[in-house]
Short mmCIF file of C-alpha atoms in Angstrom, two decimals:
data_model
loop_
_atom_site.label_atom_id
_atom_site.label_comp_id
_atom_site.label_asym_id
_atom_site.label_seq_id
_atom_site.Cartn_x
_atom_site.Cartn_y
_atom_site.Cartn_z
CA UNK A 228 74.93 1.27 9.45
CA UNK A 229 71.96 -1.32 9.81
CA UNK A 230 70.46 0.73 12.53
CA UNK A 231 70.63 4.19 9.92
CA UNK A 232 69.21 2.06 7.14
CA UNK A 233 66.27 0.99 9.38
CA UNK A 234 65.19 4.02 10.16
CA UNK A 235 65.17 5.85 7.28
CA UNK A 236 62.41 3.76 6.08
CA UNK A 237 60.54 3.99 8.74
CA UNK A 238 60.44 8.01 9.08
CA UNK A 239 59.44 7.85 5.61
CA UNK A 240 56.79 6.18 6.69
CA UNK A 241 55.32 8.18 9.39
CA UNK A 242 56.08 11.09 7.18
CA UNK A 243 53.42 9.63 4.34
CA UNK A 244 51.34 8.37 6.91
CA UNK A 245 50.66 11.92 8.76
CA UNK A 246 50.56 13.63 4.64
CA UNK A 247 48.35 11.13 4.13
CA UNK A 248 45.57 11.96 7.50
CA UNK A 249 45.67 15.16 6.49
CA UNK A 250 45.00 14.81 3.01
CA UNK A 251 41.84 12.39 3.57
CA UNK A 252 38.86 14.01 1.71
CA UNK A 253 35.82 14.24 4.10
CA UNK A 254 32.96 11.85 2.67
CA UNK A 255 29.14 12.83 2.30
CA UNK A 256 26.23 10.99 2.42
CA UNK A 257 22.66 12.20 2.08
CA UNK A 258 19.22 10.45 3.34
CA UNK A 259 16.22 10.82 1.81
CA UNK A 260 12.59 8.84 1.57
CA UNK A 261 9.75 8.42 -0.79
CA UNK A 262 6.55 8.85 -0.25
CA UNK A 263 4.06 6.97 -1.15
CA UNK A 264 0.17 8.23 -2.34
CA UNK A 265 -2.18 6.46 -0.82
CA UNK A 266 -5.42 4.29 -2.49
CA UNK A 267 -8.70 3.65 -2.94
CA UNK A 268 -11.40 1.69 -5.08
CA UNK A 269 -15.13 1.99 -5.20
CA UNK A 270 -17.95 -0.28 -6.68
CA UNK A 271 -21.86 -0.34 -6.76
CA UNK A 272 -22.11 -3.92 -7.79
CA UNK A 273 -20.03 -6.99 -7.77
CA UNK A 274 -21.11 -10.32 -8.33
CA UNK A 275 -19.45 -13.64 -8.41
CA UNK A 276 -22.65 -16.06 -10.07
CA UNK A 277 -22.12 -19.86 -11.05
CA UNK A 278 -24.97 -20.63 -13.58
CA UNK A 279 -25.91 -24.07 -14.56
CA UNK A 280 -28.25 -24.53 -17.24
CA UNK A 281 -30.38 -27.34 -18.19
CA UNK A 282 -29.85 -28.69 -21.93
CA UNK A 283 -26.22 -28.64 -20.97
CA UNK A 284 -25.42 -29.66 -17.45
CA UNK A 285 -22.66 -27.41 -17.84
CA UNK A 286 -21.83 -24.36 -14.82
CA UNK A 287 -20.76 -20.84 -16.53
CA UNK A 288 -19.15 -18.32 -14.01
CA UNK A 289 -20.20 -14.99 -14.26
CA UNK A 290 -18.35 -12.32 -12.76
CA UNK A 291 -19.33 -8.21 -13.71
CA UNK A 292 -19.09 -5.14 -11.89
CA UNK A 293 -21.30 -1.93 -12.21
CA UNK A 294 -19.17 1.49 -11.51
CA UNK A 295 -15.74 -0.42 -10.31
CA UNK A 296 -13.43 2.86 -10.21
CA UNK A 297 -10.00 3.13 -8.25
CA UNK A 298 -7.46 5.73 -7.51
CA UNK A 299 -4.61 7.68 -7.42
CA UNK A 300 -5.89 9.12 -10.35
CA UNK A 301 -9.15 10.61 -9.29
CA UNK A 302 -12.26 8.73 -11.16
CA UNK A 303 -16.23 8.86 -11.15
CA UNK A 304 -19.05 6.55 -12.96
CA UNK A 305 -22.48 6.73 -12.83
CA UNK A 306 -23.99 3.72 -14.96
CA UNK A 307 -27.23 2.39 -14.01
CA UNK A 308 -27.49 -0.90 -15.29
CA UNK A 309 -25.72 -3.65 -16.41
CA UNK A 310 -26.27 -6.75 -18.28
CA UNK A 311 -25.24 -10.54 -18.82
CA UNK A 312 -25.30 -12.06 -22.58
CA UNK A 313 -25.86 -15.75 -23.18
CA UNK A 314 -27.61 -17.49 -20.18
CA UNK A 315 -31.60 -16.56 -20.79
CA UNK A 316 -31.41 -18.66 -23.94
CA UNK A 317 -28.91 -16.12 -25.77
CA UNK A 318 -30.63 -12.97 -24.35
CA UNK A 319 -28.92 -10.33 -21.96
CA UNK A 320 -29.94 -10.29 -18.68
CA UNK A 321 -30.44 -7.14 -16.72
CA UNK A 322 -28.80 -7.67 -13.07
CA UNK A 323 -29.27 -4.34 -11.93
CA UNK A 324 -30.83 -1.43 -12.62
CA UNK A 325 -31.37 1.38 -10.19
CA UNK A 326 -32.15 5.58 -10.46
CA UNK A 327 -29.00 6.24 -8.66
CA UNK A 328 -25.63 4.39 -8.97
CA UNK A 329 -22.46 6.36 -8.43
CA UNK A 330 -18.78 5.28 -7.39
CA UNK A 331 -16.23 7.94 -6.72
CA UNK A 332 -13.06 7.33 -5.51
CA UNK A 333 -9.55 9.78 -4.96
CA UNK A 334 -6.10 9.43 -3.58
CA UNK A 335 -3.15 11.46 -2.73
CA UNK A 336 0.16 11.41 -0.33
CA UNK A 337 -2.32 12.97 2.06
CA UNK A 338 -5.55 11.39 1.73
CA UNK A 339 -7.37 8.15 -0.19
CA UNK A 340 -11.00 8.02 -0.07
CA UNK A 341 -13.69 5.99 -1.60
CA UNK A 342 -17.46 6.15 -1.68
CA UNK A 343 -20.66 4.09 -3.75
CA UNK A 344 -23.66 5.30 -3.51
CA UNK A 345 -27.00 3.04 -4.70
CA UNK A 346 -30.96 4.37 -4.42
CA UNK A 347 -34.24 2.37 -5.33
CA UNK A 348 -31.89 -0.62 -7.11
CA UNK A 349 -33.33 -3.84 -8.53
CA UNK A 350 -30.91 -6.95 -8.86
CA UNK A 351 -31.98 -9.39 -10.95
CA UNK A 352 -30.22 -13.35 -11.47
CA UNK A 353 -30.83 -15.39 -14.50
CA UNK A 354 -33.64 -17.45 -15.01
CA UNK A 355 -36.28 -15.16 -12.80
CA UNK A 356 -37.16 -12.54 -15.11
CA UNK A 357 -40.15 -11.42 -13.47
CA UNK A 358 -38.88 -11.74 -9.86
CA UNK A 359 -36.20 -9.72 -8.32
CA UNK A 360 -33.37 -11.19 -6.21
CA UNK A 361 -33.73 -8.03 -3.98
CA UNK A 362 -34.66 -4.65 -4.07
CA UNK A 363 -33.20 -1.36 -2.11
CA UNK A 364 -34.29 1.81 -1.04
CA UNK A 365 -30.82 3.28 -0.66
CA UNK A 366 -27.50 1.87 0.39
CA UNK A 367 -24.12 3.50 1.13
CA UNK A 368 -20.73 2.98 1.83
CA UNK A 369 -17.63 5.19 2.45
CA UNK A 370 -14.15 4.59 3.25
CA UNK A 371 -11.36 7.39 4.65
CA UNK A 372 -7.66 6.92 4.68
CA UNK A 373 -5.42 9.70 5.78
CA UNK A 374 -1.85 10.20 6.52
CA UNK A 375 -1.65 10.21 10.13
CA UNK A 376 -4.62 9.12 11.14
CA UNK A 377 -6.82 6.51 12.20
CA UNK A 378 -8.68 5.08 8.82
CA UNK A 379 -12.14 5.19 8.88
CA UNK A 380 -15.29 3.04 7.49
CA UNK A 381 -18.95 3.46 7.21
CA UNK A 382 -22.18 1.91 5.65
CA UNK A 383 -25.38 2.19 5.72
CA UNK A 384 -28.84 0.45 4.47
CA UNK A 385 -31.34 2.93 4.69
CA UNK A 386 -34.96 2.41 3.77
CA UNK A 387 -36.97 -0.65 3.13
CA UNK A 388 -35.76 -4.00 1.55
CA UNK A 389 -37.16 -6.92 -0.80
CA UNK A 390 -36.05 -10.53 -1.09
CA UNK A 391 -37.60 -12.19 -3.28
CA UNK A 392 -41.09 -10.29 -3.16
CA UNK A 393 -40.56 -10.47 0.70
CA UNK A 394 -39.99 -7.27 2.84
CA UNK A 395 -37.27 -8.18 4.79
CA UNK A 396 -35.47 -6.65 8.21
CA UNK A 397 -31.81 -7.03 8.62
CA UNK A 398 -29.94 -7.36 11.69
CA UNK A 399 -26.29 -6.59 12.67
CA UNK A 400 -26.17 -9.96 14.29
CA UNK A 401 -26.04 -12.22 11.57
CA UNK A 402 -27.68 -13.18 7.89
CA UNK A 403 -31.31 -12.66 7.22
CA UNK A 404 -32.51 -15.71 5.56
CA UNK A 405 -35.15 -15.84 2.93
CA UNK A 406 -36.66 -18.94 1.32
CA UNK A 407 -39.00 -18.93 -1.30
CA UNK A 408 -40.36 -23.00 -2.04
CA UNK A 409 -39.81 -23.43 -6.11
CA UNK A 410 -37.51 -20.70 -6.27
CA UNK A 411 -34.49 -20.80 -3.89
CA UNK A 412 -33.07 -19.17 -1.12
CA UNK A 413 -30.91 -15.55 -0.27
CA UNK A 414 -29.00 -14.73 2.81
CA UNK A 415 -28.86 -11.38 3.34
CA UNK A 416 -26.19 -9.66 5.39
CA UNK A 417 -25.28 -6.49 6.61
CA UNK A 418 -21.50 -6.93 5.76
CA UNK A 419 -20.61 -3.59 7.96
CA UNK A 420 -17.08 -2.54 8.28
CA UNK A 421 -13.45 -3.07 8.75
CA UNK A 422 -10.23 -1.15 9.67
CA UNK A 423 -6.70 -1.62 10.31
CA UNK A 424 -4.00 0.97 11.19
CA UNK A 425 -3.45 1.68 7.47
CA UNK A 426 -6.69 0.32 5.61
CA UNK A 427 -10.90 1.11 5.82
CA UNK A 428 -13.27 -1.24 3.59
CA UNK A 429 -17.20 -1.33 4.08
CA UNK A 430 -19.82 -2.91 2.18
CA UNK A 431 -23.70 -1.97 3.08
CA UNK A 432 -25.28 -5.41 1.49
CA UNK A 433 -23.38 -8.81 0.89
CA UNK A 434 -26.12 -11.13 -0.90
CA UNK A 435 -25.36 -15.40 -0.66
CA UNK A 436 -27.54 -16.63 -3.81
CA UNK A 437 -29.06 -20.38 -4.26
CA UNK A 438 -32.17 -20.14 -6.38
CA UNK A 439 -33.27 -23.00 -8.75
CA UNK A 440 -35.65 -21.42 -11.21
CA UNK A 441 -35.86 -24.20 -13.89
CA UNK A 442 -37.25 -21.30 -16.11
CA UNK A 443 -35.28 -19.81 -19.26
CA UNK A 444 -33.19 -23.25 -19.67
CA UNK A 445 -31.57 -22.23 -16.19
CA UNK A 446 -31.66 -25.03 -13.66
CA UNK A 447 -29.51 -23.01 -10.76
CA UNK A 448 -28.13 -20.00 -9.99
CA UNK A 449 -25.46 -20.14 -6.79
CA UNK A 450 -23.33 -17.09 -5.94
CA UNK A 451 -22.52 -13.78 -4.07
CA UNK A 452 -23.28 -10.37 -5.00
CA UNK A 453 -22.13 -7.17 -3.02
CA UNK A 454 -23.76 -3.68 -3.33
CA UNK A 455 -21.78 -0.71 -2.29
CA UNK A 456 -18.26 -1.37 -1.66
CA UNK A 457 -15.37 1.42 -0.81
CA UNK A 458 -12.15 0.20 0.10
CA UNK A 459 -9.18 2.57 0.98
CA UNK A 460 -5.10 2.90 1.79
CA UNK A 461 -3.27 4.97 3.98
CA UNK A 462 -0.48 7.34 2.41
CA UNK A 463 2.57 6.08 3.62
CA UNK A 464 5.22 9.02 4.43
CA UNK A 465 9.21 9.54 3.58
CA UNK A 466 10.89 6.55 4.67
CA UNK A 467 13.12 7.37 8.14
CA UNK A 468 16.30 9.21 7.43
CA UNK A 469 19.93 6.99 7.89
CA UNK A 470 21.06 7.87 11.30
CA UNK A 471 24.65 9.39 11.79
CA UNK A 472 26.56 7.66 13.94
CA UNK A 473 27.46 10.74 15.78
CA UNK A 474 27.60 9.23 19.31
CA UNK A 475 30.68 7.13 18.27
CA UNK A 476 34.00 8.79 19.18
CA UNK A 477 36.59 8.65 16.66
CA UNK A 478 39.10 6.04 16.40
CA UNK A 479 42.07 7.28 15.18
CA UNK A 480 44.85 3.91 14.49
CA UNK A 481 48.12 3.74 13.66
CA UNK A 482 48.74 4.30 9.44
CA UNK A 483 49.48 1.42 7.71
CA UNK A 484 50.66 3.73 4.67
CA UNK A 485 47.03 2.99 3.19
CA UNK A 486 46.07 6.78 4.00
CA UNK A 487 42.87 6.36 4.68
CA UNK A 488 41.14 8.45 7.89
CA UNK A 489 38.87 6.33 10.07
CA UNK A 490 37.51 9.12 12.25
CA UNK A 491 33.52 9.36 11.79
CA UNK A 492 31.08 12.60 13.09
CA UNK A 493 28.29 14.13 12.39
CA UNK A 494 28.64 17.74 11.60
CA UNK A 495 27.85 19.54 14.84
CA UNK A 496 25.80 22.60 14.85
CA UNK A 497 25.20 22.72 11.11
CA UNK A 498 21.96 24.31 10.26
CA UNK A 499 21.49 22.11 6.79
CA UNK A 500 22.53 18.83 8.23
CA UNK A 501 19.32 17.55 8.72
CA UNK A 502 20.07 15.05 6.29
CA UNK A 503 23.36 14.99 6.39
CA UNK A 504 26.54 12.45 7.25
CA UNK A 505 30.19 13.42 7.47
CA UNK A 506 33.07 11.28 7.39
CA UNK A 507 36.42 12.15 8.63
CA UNK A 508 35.61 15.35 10.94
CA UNK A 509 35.10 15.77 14.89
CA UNK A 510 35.51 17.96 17.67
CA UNK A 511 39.60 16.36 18.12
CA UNK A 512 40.50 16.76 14.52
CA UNK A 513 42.62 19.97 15.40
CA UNK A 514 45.04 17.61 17.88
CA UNK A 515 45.40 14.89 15.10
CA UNK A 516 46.04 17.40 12.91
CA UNK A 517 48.95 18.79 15.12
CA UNK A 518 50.26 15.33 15.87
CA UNK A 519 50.35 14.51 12.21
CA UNK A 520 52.51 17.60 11.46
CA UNK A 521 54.84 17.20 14.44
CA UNK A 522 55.25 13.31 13.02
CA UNK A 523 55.97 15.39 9.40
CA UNK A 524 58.94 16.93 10.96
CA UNK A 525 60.20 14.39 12.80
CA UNK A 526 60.60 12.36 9.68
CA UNK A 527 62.06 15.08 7.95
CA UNK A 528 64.81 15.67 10.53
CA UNK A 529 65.31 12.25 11.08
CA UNK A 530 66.19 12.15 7.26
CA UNK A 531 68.24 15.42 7.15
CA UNK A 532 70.38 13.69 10.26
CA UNK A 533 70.56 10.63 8.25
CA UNK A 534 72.05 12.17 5.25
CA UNK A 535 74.30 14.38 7.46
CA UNK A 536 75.92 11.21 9.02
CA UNK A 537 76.18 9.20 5.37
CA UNK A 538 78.36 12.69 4.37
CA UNK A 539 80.59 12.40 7.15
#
């Protein structure tokens, strides 16, 4: 009797353990990635001036920019001048003005470029009105970021250049220094390019400012001023796709009565997989299906015989 009222049990068991494998609902799961557009800023001017004036032994930063643009969104500005208010003894002070001055820059999930463009420029600092901090001819910088490729940076000073009413010639291999006794000093540098495997930047003319006028109730102007920056991003593509574990083979374990399947496989030779995980389906599920059903009968006799023997 103890033996008959053991078993039953467990033939129940087995019985809702094989229902249960079969029944298991196959479960999905679908990779994806964003992309992400690249980007890119231009400028024609950007200067970082400390200012100290005289009557109040005080230092006022200046910072401005002439044509700053950036992207995705496509933009394009053409300016060609820009002032700063309050240091000249209340009156604005014209730091550049030039006959060209453009800044474009444009981004995409393909491509991010940038490019400023600057011809026959004067930059001016406060407190030398009739003397300009330099002068250009033309200067031009371009930056190229696209998806897949190696970025890519260029600038160029083309024509002659001023400093401080001197005609200057710049070298690649360092500053070009020019002193003027009364009036200060500039370091000029060719600030060239730079690249990494997703970014491009170039600037044609990086200025380094110390001037003491003592003219205009300005006793020193220290700084930096750039002319013709492009910077740029790389487009970064769909992020990789989860891998299926499709090398594993499945493990199928005894059922604890839980009925859950722990068999996992990719889908093989599905045409619209690419993407695609499945969960509870392989190459042996036709054999664990036919040992679960032969385990469904067995419980079932086993309970008919059981009954059978109670009745006699």
């Amino acid at each position: 009797m103890n033996s008959h009222t053991f078993r039953m049990p467990v033939a129940a068991l087995l019985a809702t353990g094989a229902v249960a494998l079969l029944a298991a609902p196959p479960a999905f799961a679908t990779g994806g990635g964003a992309v992400r557009e690249g980007r890119s800023s231009a400028v024609v001017l950007r200067a970082a001036l400390d200012v100290s004036l005289l009557n109040k032994a005080v230092h006022i930063p200046l910072k401005t920019t002439l044509n700053e643009v950036s992207a995705p969104a496509s933009a394009e500005k053409t300016a060609l001048t820009v002032t700063l208010d309050g240091v000249e003894q209340g009156r604005p002070v014209s730091v550049l003005r030039a006959d060209v001055a453009t800044s474009r820059a444009s981004a995409d999930k393909n491509r991010a470029e940038a490019e400023a463009n600057l011809a026959r420029a004067r930059v001016h600092v406060p407190g030398l009105p009739g003397l300009s901090l330099v002068e250009v001819e033309k200067v031009t910088s371009k930056a190229v970021c696209e998806a897949g490729r190696k970025p890519v940076a260029t600038s160029n000073v083309l024509g002659s250049v001023t400093a401080l009413g001197k005609k200057v010639t710049l070298s690649a291999g360092g500053p070009t220094r020019v002193e003027v006794p009364g009036v200060g000093l500039v370091s000029l540098e060719l600030s060239g390019t730079e690249t990494t495997s997703t970014t491009a930047a170039a600037a044609a003319l990086r200025l380094k400012v110390s001037v003491n006028p003592l003219d205009l109730n300005v006793a020193r102007v220290e700084g930096e001023i750039v002319l013709a920056e492009a910077r740029c991003e790389s487009p970064a593509g769909p992020a990789p796709t989860p891998a299926a574990t499709s090398a594993a083979k499945p493990d199928v374990k005894p059922q604890t009565g839980t009925g859950t399947g722990t068999a996992v496989q990719t889908a093989a030779g599905s045409t619209s997989g690419a993407n695609l995980a499945e969960t509870g389906g392989s190459s042996k599920t036709p054999y664990v299906a036919g040992g679960a059903l032969l385990l469904l009968v067995a419980g079932a006799g086993a309970m008919v015989i059981t009954r059978r023997r109670r009745a006699s």
